[in-house]
Coordinates of C-alpha atoms in Angstrom, one line a residue:
Chain A
M1 CA 0.0 0.0 0.0
T2 CA 2.8 2.4 0.8
D3 CA 4.2 1.6 -2.7
L4 CA 1.1 3.0 -4.2
F5 CA 1.4 6.3 -2.4
E6 CA 5.1 6.8 -2.8
M7 CA 5.5 5.5 -6.3
G8 CA 9.2 5.6 -6.1
S9 CA 9.3 9.0 -4.4
V10 CA 7.3 10.9 -7.1
G11 CA 4.0 10.0 -5.4
P12 CA 3.3 13.5 -4.0
Y13 CA 3.6 14.9 -7.5
I14 CA 1.3 12.3 -9.1
W15 CA -1.3 12.6 -6.4
G16 CA -1.0 16.3 -6.5
A17 CA -1.6 16.4 -10.2
Y18 CA -4.6 14.1 -10.0
G19 CA -5.9 15.9 -6.9
V20 CA -5.7 19.4 -8.4
T21 CA -7.4 18.1 -11.6
A22 CA -10.2 16.4 -9.6
V23 CA -10.8 19.4 -7.4
A24 CA -10.8 21.9 -10.3
L25 CA -13.1 19.8 -12.5
V26 CA -15.5 19.0 -9.7
L27 CA -15.7 22.7 -8.6
L28 CA -16.4 23.8 -12.2
A29 CA -19.1 21.2 -12.7
V30 CA -20.8 21.9 -9.4
F31 CA -20.7 25.6 -9.9
S32 CA -22.1 25.3 -13.5
L33 CA -24.9 22.9 -12.4
R34 CA -25.9 25.0 -9.4
A35 CA -25.9 28.3 -11.4
N36 CA -28.1 26.7 -14.0
K37 CA -30.5 25.3 -11.4
S38 CA -30.9 28.7 -9.7
A39 CA -31.3 30.4 -13.1
A40 CA -34.0 27.9 -14.1
E41 CA -35.8 28.5 -10.8
M42 CA -35.6 32.2 -11.4
V43 CA -37.2 31.8 -14.9
D44 CA -40.0 29.7 -13.3
R45 CA -40.6 32.3 -10.7
M46 CA -40.8 35.1 -13.2
R47 CA -43.0 33.5 -15.7
P48 CA -46.4 33.4 -13.8
K49 CA -45.9 37.0 -12.8
R50 CA -45.7 38.0 -16.4
R51 CA -48.8 36.0 -17.3
K52 CA -50.8 37.7 -14.6
K53 CA -49.7 41.1 -15.8
S54 CA -50.7 40.3 -19.4
D55 CA -54.1 38.9 -18.1
K56 CA -54.7 42.2 -16.4
E57 CA -53.8 44.1 -19.5
Q58 CA -56.2 42.0 -21.5
A59 CA -58.9 42.6 -18.9
Chain B
M1 CA -41.3 34.2 -29.9
H2 CA -38.7 33.2 -32.5
K3 CA -36.0 33.8 -30.0
F4 CA -37.1 31.0 -27.8
A5 CA -37.8 28.5 -30.5
N6 CA -34.2 27.7 -31.1
P7 CA -33.2 27.4 -27.4
A8 CA -36.2 25.1 -26.7
Q9 CA -35.0 22.7 -29.4
F10 CA -31.5 22.9 -28.1
N11 CA -32.7 22.1 -24.6
R12 CA -34.5 19.0 -25.9
L13 CA -31.4 17.9 -27.7
A14 CA -29.3 18.5 -24.7
D15 CA -31.5 16.5 -22.5
R16 CA -31.3 13.6 -24.9
I17 CA -27.4 13.7 -25.0
L18 CA -26.8 14.3 -21.3
P19 CA -27.6 10.8 -20.0
W20 CA -25.3 9.2 -22.6
A21 CA -22.5 11.6 -21.8
K22 CA -22.8 10.9 -18.1
A23 CA -22.7 7.2 -18.6
I24 CA -19.7 7.4 -20.9
L25 CA -18.0 9.7 -18.4
A26 CA -18.6 7.3 -15.5
A27 CA -17.4 4.3 -17.4
T28 CA -14.3 5.8 -19.0
L29 CA -13.3 7.8 -15.9
L30 CA -13.3 4.7 -13.6
Y31 CA -11.6 2.5 -16.2
G32 CA -9.2 5.2 -17.2
L33 CA -8.2 6.0 -13.6
Y34 CA -7.7 2.3 -12.9
L35 CA -5.5 1.9 -16.0
A36 CA -3.6 5.1 -15.3
L37 CA -2.8 4.6 -11.7
F38 CA -2.7 0.8 -11.2
D39 CA -2.7 -1.1 -14.5
S40 CA 0.1 0.6 -16.5
P41 CA 3.8 0.1 -16.2
P42 CA 6.2 2.9 -15.2
D43 CA 8.0 4.4 -18.2
R44 CA 11.6 3.4 -18.8
Q45 CA 12.9 7.0 -18.8
Q46 CA 10.2 8.9 -16.9
G47 CA 9.5 6.3 -14.3
E48 CA 6.3 6.5 -12.3
S49 CA 5.8 10.2 -13.1
V50 CA 4.6 9.2 -16.6
R51 CA 1.2 8.6 -14.8
I52 CA 0.8 12.4 -14.6
M53 CA 0.8 12.4 -18.4
Y54 CA -2.6 10.6 -18.4
V55 CA -4.2 13.7 -17.0
H56 CA -1.8 16.3 -18.4
V57 CA -2.0 15.3 -22.1
P58 CA -5.8 15.0 -22.2
A59 CA -6.1 18.4 -20.4
A60 CA -3.8 20.0 -22.9
W61 CA -5.9 18.5 -25.8
M62 CA -9.0 19.8 -24.2
A63 CA -7.5 23.2 -23.8
M64 CA -6.9 23.4 -27.5
F65 CA -10.2 21.8 -28.3
C66 CA -12.2 24.2 -26.2
Y67 CA -10.5 27.1 -27.9
M68 CA -11.5 25.7 -31.3
V69 CA -15.1 25.5 -29.9
V70 CA -14.9 29.1 -28.8
A71 CA -13.4 30.2 -32.1
G72 CA -15.9 28.2 -34.1
A73 CA -18.8 29.7 -32.1
S74 CA -17.3 33.2 -32.6
F75 CA -17.0 32.7 -36.3
T76 CA -20.6 31.4 -36.5
E77 CA -21.8 34.3 -34.5
I78 CA -20.0 36.9 -36.6
V79 CA -20.9 35.5 -40.0
W80 CA -24.5 34.3 -39.4
R81 CA -25.4 36.1 -36.2
H82 CA -26.7 32.9 -34.7
P83 CA -27.9 33.7 -31.2
L84 CA -26.9 30.3 -29.8
A85 CA -23.4 30.5 -31.1
L86 CA -22.8 33.6 -29.0
L87 CA -23.8 31.7 -25.9
A88 CA -21.8 28.6 -27.0
G89 CA -18.5 30.6 -26.9
K90 CA -19.4 32.1 -23.5
A91 CA -20.2 28.6 -22.2
A92 CA -17.1 26.9 -23.5
A93 CA -14.5 29.5 -22.4
P94 CA -14.5 28.9 -18.6
I95 CA -14.1 25.1 -19.3
G96 CA -11.3 25.8 -21.7
A97 CA -9.6 28.1 -19.2
T98 CA -9.8 25.4 -16.5
F99 CA -8.3 22.8 -18.7
T100 CA -5.6 25.1 -19.8
A101 CA -4.7 25.9 -16.2
L102 CA -4.8 22.2 -15.3
A103 CA -2.5 21.4 -18.3
L104 CA 0.0 24.0 -17.0
I105 CA -0.2 22.9 -13.3
T106 CA 0.0 19.1 -14.1
G107 CA 2.8 19.9 -16.5
A108 CA 4.7 21.7 -13.8
L109 CA 4.1 18.8 -11.4
W110 CA 5.5 16.4 -14.0
G111 CA 8.4 18.7 -14.8
K112 CA 9.7 18.9 -11.2
P113 CA 10.6 15.2 -10.7
T114 CA 11.4 14.7 -14.4
W115 CA 13.4 17.8 -15.4
G116 CA 14.1 19.0 -11.9
T117 CA 12.2 22.2 -12.4
Y118 CA 8.5 23.3 -12.3
W119 CA 8.8 25.7 -15.2
Q120 CA 10.8 26.0 -18.4
W121 CA 10.3 28.9 -20.8
D122 CA 10.0 26.5 -23.7
G123 CA 7.9 27.1 -26.7
R124 CA 5.0 24.8 -25.9
M125 CA 4.6 25.9 -22.3
T126 CA 4.8 29.5 -23.3
S127 CA 2.2 29.0 -26.0
V128 CA -0.2 27.3 -23.6
L129 CA 0.4 30.1 -21.1
V130 CA -0.6 32.6 -23.8
L131 CA -3.6 30.5 -24.6
F132 CA -4.6 30.8 -20.9
F133 CA -4.2 34.6 -21.2
L134 CA -6.4 34.6 -24.3
Y135 CA -9.1 32.8 -22.4
L136 CA -8.8 35.4 -19.6
G137 CA -9.1 38.2 -22.1
Y138 CA -12.1 36.6 -23.8
M139 CA -13.9 36.2 -20.5
A140 CA -12.9 39.7 -19.3
I141 CA -14.3 41.4 -22.4
W142 CA -17.6 39.5 -21.9
R143 CA -17.9 41.2 -18.4
S144 CA -16.7 44.6 -19.5
M145 CA -19.8 45.8 -21.3
D146 CA -23.4 46.2 -20.1
E147 CA -24.9 45.1 -23.4
E148 CA -24.5 41.3 -23.7
E149 CA -24.7 41.2 -27.4
K150 CA -22.1 43.9 -27.9
A151 CA -19.8 42.3 -25.4
G152 CA -20.2 38.9 -27.0
R153 CA -19.4 40.2 -30.4
A154 CA -16.3 42.0 -29.2
A155 CA -15.2 38.9 -27.4
S156 CA -15.8 36.9 -30.6
I157 CA -13.5 39.2 -32.6
L158 CA -10.8 38.7 -30.0
A159 CA -11.2 35.0 -30.1
L160 CA -10.8 34.9 -33.9
V161 CA -7.7 37.2 -33.7
G162 CA -6.4 34.8 -31.1
V163 CA -6.7 31.8 -33.5
I164 CA -4.2 33.4 -35.9
N165 CA -1.9 33.8 -33.0
I166 CA -1.8 30.2 -32.0
P167 CA 0.1 28.8 -35.0
I168 CA 2.5 31.7 -34.9
I169 CA 3.4 30.8 -31.3
K170 CA 3.6 27.2 -32.2
F171 CA 5.9 28.0 -35.1
S172 CA 8.2 29.9 -32.7
V173 CA 8.9 26.8 -30.7
E174 CA 12.2 25.9 -32.4
W175 CA 13.3 29.5 -32.4
W176 CA 12.7 30.0 -28.8
N177 CA 14.7 26.9 -27.9
T178 CA 17.7 27.3 -30.1
L179 CA 18.1 30.9 -28.9
H180 CA 17.5 30.5 -25.2
Q181 CA 17.6 27.1 -23.9
P182 CA 19.0 24.6 -26.4
A183 CA 19.4 22.0 -23.6
S184 CA 15.8 21.8 -22.6
V185 CA 13.7 19.6 -24.9
F186 CA 10.1 19.0 -24.2
R187 CA 9.3 15.9 -26.1
L188 CA 6.8 13.1 -25.8
D189 CA 8.6 10.9 -28.3
G190 CA 6.2 9.0 -30.5
P191 CA 8.0 5.7 -30.5
T192 CA 8.4 5.5 -26.7
I193 CA 4.7 5.4 -26.3
D194 CA 3.5 1.8 -26.4
G195 CA 0.1 0.2 -26.1
N196 CA 0.3 0.0 -22.3
M197 CA 0.4 3.8 -22.2
L198 CA -1.9 4.6 -25.1
W199 CA -4.9 2.9 -23.6
P200 CA -5.0 4.9 -20.3
L201 CA -4.2 8.0 -22.3
F202 CA -7.1 7.6 -24.7
T203 CA -9.6 6.4 -22.1
M204 CA -8.8 9.5 -20.0
A205 CA -9.1 11.6 -23.1
I206 CA -12.6 10.3 -23.8
A207 CA -13.5 10.8 -20.1
F208 CA -12.4 14.5 -20.4
K209 CA -14.3 14.9 -23.6
A210 CA -17.5 13.5 -22.0
Y211 CA -16.9 15.8 -19.0
F212 CA -16.7 18.7 -21.4
V213 CA -19.9 17.7 -23.2
I214 CA -21.8 17.5 -19.9
V215 CA -20.6 20.8 -18.4
F216 CA -20.8 22.6 -21.7
L217 CA -24.5 21.6 -22.1
Y218 CA -25.3 22.7 -18.6
R219 CA -23.5 26.0 -19.1
M220 CA -25.4 26.4 -22.4
K221 CA -28.7 25.9 -20.5
L222 CA -27.5 28.3 -17.9
E223 CA -26.8 31.0 -20.5
I224 CA -30.1 30.4 -22.2
N225 CA -31.9 30.8 -18.8
R226 CA -29.9 33.9 -18.1
R227 CA -31.0 35.3 -21.4
K228 CA -34.6 34.4 -20.7
I229 CA -34.4 36.2 -17.3
S230 CA -33.1 39.4 -19.0
V231 CA -35.9 39.1 -21.6
L232 CA -38.5 38.6 -18.9
R233 CA -37.1 41.6 -17.0
M234 CA -37.2 43.8 -20.0
S235 CA -40.8 42.8 -20.7
Q236 CA -41.7 43.5 -17.1
V237 CA -40.2 46.9 -17.2
N238 CA -41.7 47.7 -20.6
G239 CA -45.0 46.0 -19.9
Chain C
M1 CA -9.7 70.7 -46.9
S2 CA -9.4 68.3 -49.7
T3 CA -12.2 65.7 -50.0
S4 CA -10.2 63.2 -52.0
L5 CA -9.5 59.9 -50.3
S6 CA -5.9 60.5 -49.8
G7 CA -6.7 64.0 -48.6
I8 CA -8.9 62.7 -45.8
F9 CA -6.4 60.0 -45.0
F10 CA -3.5 62.3 -44.6
G11 CA -5.8 64.9 -42.9
V12 CA -6.6 62.3 -40.2
I13 CA -2.9 61.5 -39.8
K14 CA -1.9 65.1 -39.5
R15 CA -4.6 65.9 -37.0
D16 CA -3.7 63.0 -34.8
I17 CA 0.0 63.7 -34.9
R18 CA -0.7 67.3 -33.9
L19 CA -2.9 66.1 -31.0
A20 CA -0.3 63.6 -29.8
W21 CA 2.3 66.3 -29.5
S22 CA 0.1 69.1 -28.2
Q23 CA -0.2 69.9 -24.5
G24 CA -0.9 66.6 -22.6
G25 CA -0.6 64.5 -25.7
T26 CA 0.5 60.9 -25.5
G27 CA 3.6 61.4 -27.6
T28 CA 5.7 63.1 -24.9
M29 CA 4.3 60.9 -22.2
A30 CA 5.2 57.7 -23.9
L31 CA 8.7 58.9 -24.7
S32 CA 9.3 60.0 -21.1
F33 CA 7.9 56.7 -19.8
F34 CA 10.3 54.8 -22.1
L35 CA 13.4 56.8 -20.9
I36 CA 12.5 56.6 -17.2
A37 CA 11.3 53.0 -17.1
V38 CA 14.5 51.7 -18.8
T39 CA 16.7 53.6 -16.3
L40 CA 15.0 51.7 -13.5
F41 CA 16.6 48.4 -14.5
P42 CA 20.2 49.2 -13.6
F43 CA 18.8 50.1 -10.1
G44 CA 16.7 47.0 -10.0
V45 CA 19.2 44.4 -11.2
G46 CA 22.4 46.1 -10.2
P47 CA 24.9 48.1 -12.4
E48 CA 27.2 45.2 -13.5
P49 CA 28.0 45.8 -17.2
Q50 CA 27.7 42.2 -18.2
V51 CA 24.3 41.7 -16.6
L52 CA 23.0 44.9 -18.2
A53 CA 24.5 43.9 -21.6
R54 CA 22.8 40.5 -21.4
I55 CA 19.3 41.9 -20.6
A56 CA 19.6 45.1 -22.7
P57 CA 17.7 43.9 -25.8
G58 CA 14.9 42.4 -23.8
V59 CA 14.6 45.4 -21.5
I60 CA 14.5 48.0 -24.3
W61 CA 12.0 46.0 -26.3
V62 CA 9.7 45.2 -23.3
V63 CA 9.7 48.8 -22.2
A64 CA 9.1 50.1 -25.7
L65 CA 6.2 47.7 -25.9
L66 CA 4.7 49.0 -22.6
A67 CA 5.2 52.6 -23.6
C68 CA 3.3 51.8 -26.8
L69 CA 0.6 50.1 -24.8
I70 CA 0.0 53.0 -22.4
S71 CA -0.5 55.4 -25.2
L72 CA -3.1 53.1 -26.9
D73 CA -6.1 53.4 -24.7
R74 CA -6.9 56.9 -26.0
L75 CA -6.3 55.9 -29.6
Y76 CA -10.0 55.9 -30.5
Q77 CA -11.6 56.9 -27.2
A78 CA -11.4 60.7 -27.5
D79 CA -12.9 60.6 -31.0
F80 CA -15.5 58.2 -29.8
E81 CA -16.6 60.3 -26.9
D82 CA -16.8 63.6 -28.7
G83 CA -18.6 62.0 -31.7
S84 CA -16.0 62.8 -34.3
L85 CA -15.6 59.1 -34.9
D86 CA -19.2 58.9 -36.1
D87 CA -18.4 61.7 -38.7
L88 CA -15.2 59.9 -39.7
A89 CA -17.1 56.6 -40.1
L90 CA -19.4 58.3 -42.6
S91 CA -16.6 59.8 -44.6
P92 CA -15.8 58.1 -48.0
L93 CA -12.6 56.7 -46.4
G94 CA -14.7 54.2 -44.4
L95 CA -13.9 52.9 -40.9
T96 CA -11.1 50.6 -42.2
G97 CA -9.4 53.6 -43.8
V98 CA -9.9 55.7 -40.7
A99 CA -8.4 53.0 -38.5
A100 CA -5.4 52.7 -40.9
A101 CA -4.8 56.4 -40.7
K102 CA -5.1 56.6 -37.0
I103 CA -2.7 53.6 -36.6
A104 CA -0.2 55.2 -38.9
A105 CA -0.5 58.4 -36.9
H106 CA 0.0 56.6 -33.7
W107 CA 3.1 54.9 -35.0
I108 CA 4.6 58.1 -36.4
S109 CA 3.8 60.3 -33.4
T110 CA 4.3 57.9 -30.5
V111 CA 6.4 54.9 -31.5
L112 CA 8.9 56.4 -34.0
P113 CA 10.3 58.7 -31.2
L114 CA 10.9 55.6 -29.1
V115 CA 12.9 54.1 -32.0
V116 CA 14.9 57.2 -32.4
A117 CA 15.6 57.3 -28.6
S118 CA 16.5 53.6 -28.4
P119 CA 20.3 54.0 -29.2
L120 CA 20.6 56.4 -26.2
L121 CA 19.1 53.7 -24.0
G122 CA 21.4 51.2 -25.5
I123 CA 24.3 53.2 -24.2
L124 CA 22.8 53.4 -20.7
M125 CA 22.1 49.6 -20.8
N126 CA 25.6 48.8 -22.1
L127 CA 24.2 47.1 -25.2
P128 CA 27.0 45.4 -27.2
E129 CA 28.1 47.6 -30.1
E130 CA 27.4 45.2 -32.9
A131 CA 23.7 45.0 -31.8
Y132 CA 22.8 48.6 -32.3
G133 CA 22.0 48.3 -36.0
T134 CA 19.8 45.2 -35.5
M135 CA 18.0 46.8 -32.5
V136 CA 17.0 49.9 -34.4
F137 CA 16.1 47.8 -37.4
S138 CA 14.1 45.3 -35.4
L139 CA 12.2 48.2 -33.7
L140 CA 11.5 49.8 -37.1
L141 CA 10.3 46.4 -38.4
G142 CA 8.4 45.2 -35.4
T143 CA 6.8 48.2 -33.8
P144 CA 4.2 48.6 -36.5
A145 CA 2.8 45.3 -35.4
L146 CA 2.5 46.7 -31.9
S147 CA 0.5 49.7 -33.1
L148 CA -1.6 47.5 -35.4
I149 CA -2.4 44.8 -32.7
G150 CA -2.9 47.5 -30.1
S151 CA -5.4 49.2 -32.4
M152 CA -7.5 46.1 -32.4
G153 CA -7.5 46.1 -28.6
A154 CA -8.2 49.8 -28.4
A155 CA -11.1 49.4 -30.8
L156 CA -12.6 46.5 -28.8
T157 CA -12.4 48.5 -25.6
V158 CA -13.4 51.9 -26.9
S159 CA -16.7 52.0 -25.1
V160 CA -15.5 50.4 -21.9
R161 CA -15.0 52.9 -19.1
R162 CA -11.4 52.7 -17.8
G163 CA -10.6 50.2 -20.5
G164 CA -6.9 50.5 -20.0
V165 CA -6.4 47.4 -17.9
L166 CA -8.7 45.3 -20.0
L167 CA -6.8 46.6 -23.1
S168 CA -3.5 45.4 -21.7
L169 CA -5.1 42.0 -20.8
L170 CA -6.2 41.6 -24.4
V171 CA -3.2 43.0 -26.2
L172 CA -0.2 41.7 -24.2
P173 CA -0.6 38.0 -25.1
L174 CA -0.9 39.0 -28.7
Y175 CA 2.4 40.9 -28.4
V176 CA 4.3 37.7 -27.4
P177 CA 5.4 36.5 -30.9
T178 CA 6.6 40.0 -31.9
L179 CA 8.6 40.2 -28.8
I180 CA 10.1 36.7 -29.2
F181 CA 11.2 37.4 -32.8
A182 CA 12.5 40.9 -32.1
V183 CA 14.6 40.0 -29.0
G184 CA 15.7 36.8 -30.8
A185 CA 17.1 39.0 -33.6
V186 CA 18.9 41.5 -31.3
D187 CA 20.3 38.7 -29.1
A188 CA 21.6 36.9 -32.2
S189 CA 23.4 40.0 -33.4
A190 CA 24.8 40.6 -29.9
G191 CA 26.2 37.1 -30.0
H192 CA 27.6 37.4 -33.5
V193 CA 25.0 35.1 -35.0
D194 CA 23.1 35.7 -38.2
A195 CA 19.9 37.5 -37.3
S196 CA 18.2 37.4 -40.7
Q197 CA 15.8 34.6 -39.8
P198 CA 14.2 36.1 -36.7
L199 CA 14.1 39.4 -38.6
A200 CA 12.2 37.8 -41.4
L201 CA 9.7 36.3 -39.0
L202 CA 9.4 39.7 -37.3
G203 CA 8.6 41.3 -40.6
A204 CA 6.1 38.6 -41.3
S205 CA 4.3 39.2 -38.1
S206 CA 4.1 42.9 -38.9
L207 CA 2.7 42.1 -42.3
L208 CA 0.2 39.8 -40.8
A209 CA -0.8 42.5 -38.3
L210 CA -1.1 44.9 -41.2
A211 CA -3.3 42.5 -43.1
I212 CA -5.9 42.2 -40.3
G213 CA -5.3 45.2 -38.0
P214 CA -7.2 48.0 -39.8
F215 CA -10.0 45.7 -40.8
V216 CA -10.5 44.1 -37.4
S217 CA -10.3 47.5 -35.7
A218 CA -13.0 48.8 -38.0
Q219 CA -15.2 45.8 -37.2
A220 CA -14.7 46.3 -33.5
L221 CA -15.4 50.1 -33.7
R222 CA -18.6 49.4 -35.7
L223 CA -19.9 47.4 -32.7
S224 CA -19.6 50.5 -30.4
L225 CA -20.9 52.9 -33.0
E226 CA -24.1 50.9 -33.8

């Protein structure tokens, strides 16, 4: 098991590279999905309001 | 609402692609990581640090690929004024910038145990650094103007000018080396790559590409929703 | 005032050069910046002649590039703000011609003085004697690319408030190839190596910038004028 982590002394660099990649890609994905979710909710919230308004206008 | 017709179609298409992309990502990522970390031999010259290549090289490929997406979207936007193209460039740029930064960081982490230094001012690294700056400029110009469309078109012009720059920088590789650091040679020699290393490399490359498709589609949806919000706001103000 | 195309073209050039060298114009400021910034380096890295000689080509080129950059953000902005750019856009010259004229004026009024002053800075930086010719020639050959590329950035940021920082973010990466070729050429001469190949590449980058610079600048300006 220690072999796996040390990898002939270059382990820290390898795990560092994989770790940085994982963290950056996960953060980007989470941020993108969350931002999209909140934007989609915002659209849903705004739509009915607009309809009411146009109903009033028609009335 | 002609403006919404296109995005609605896009959303349907995206929802059809997304499950497939997620399945491919899950499968290739797990298999690729297994191959890259456990089931591939250390390189004769590079030793174990060759394993960094399995994230570094796909990240570098994606950095270039994303720029081509941004540039293609910019071209489409400028020539045909396609409203989705404008958003495609905006959606792809942050992903490209992330992959570019990762290519630089993982490259540095590979360089330290292999060359004994994190950074060499060699042609390829310099050109990737410039690519990163181009992404930053593209994203900065998007934020600089209040009018989305104007900002997007200005960013598109920059992206297209940047395309011309890339081959020039690539071409300067030899120059840069012979004049400054003839000793440092950044080379992934073709013949030294054997099947044991190609498989993890390509599996990881597919995983990265699937990741790009997923995040890109979600960012497209995000941009479309943002556009909808501003349209709704305008109609509320005007109505 | 003549209404022929060349008349308008040279009219724009003359007017811009006059403005650059009038009170508070960019011409004097860029030249002063060039002289002062280069003299900072001996203080920063120490006055050893060998060290200075080694870094002289790079320092002179980088500072010339920055001096050019700081003079760029007002290239179109003043005309854009007072509305004269709209008038120029409607002239028979067209925006591409106007951009070409303004770029030419920028180079003549702001960059050419830097080239003329560069041998003086070569002396201060202990530049090897055999490199003077190549340095001046590389500046003459390469700085048009700086004005042309910078013009694209200035046009893209013309309607951005305090666009100077954004301008440098956009333009500096695009300056990299020009800088590489130029310093490569001067370094080669300083080391008694044939400099014709980097000089050819430098000329090529200027030509490429010339091919796209005025056109792209005009496209970018049109965005803000719409």
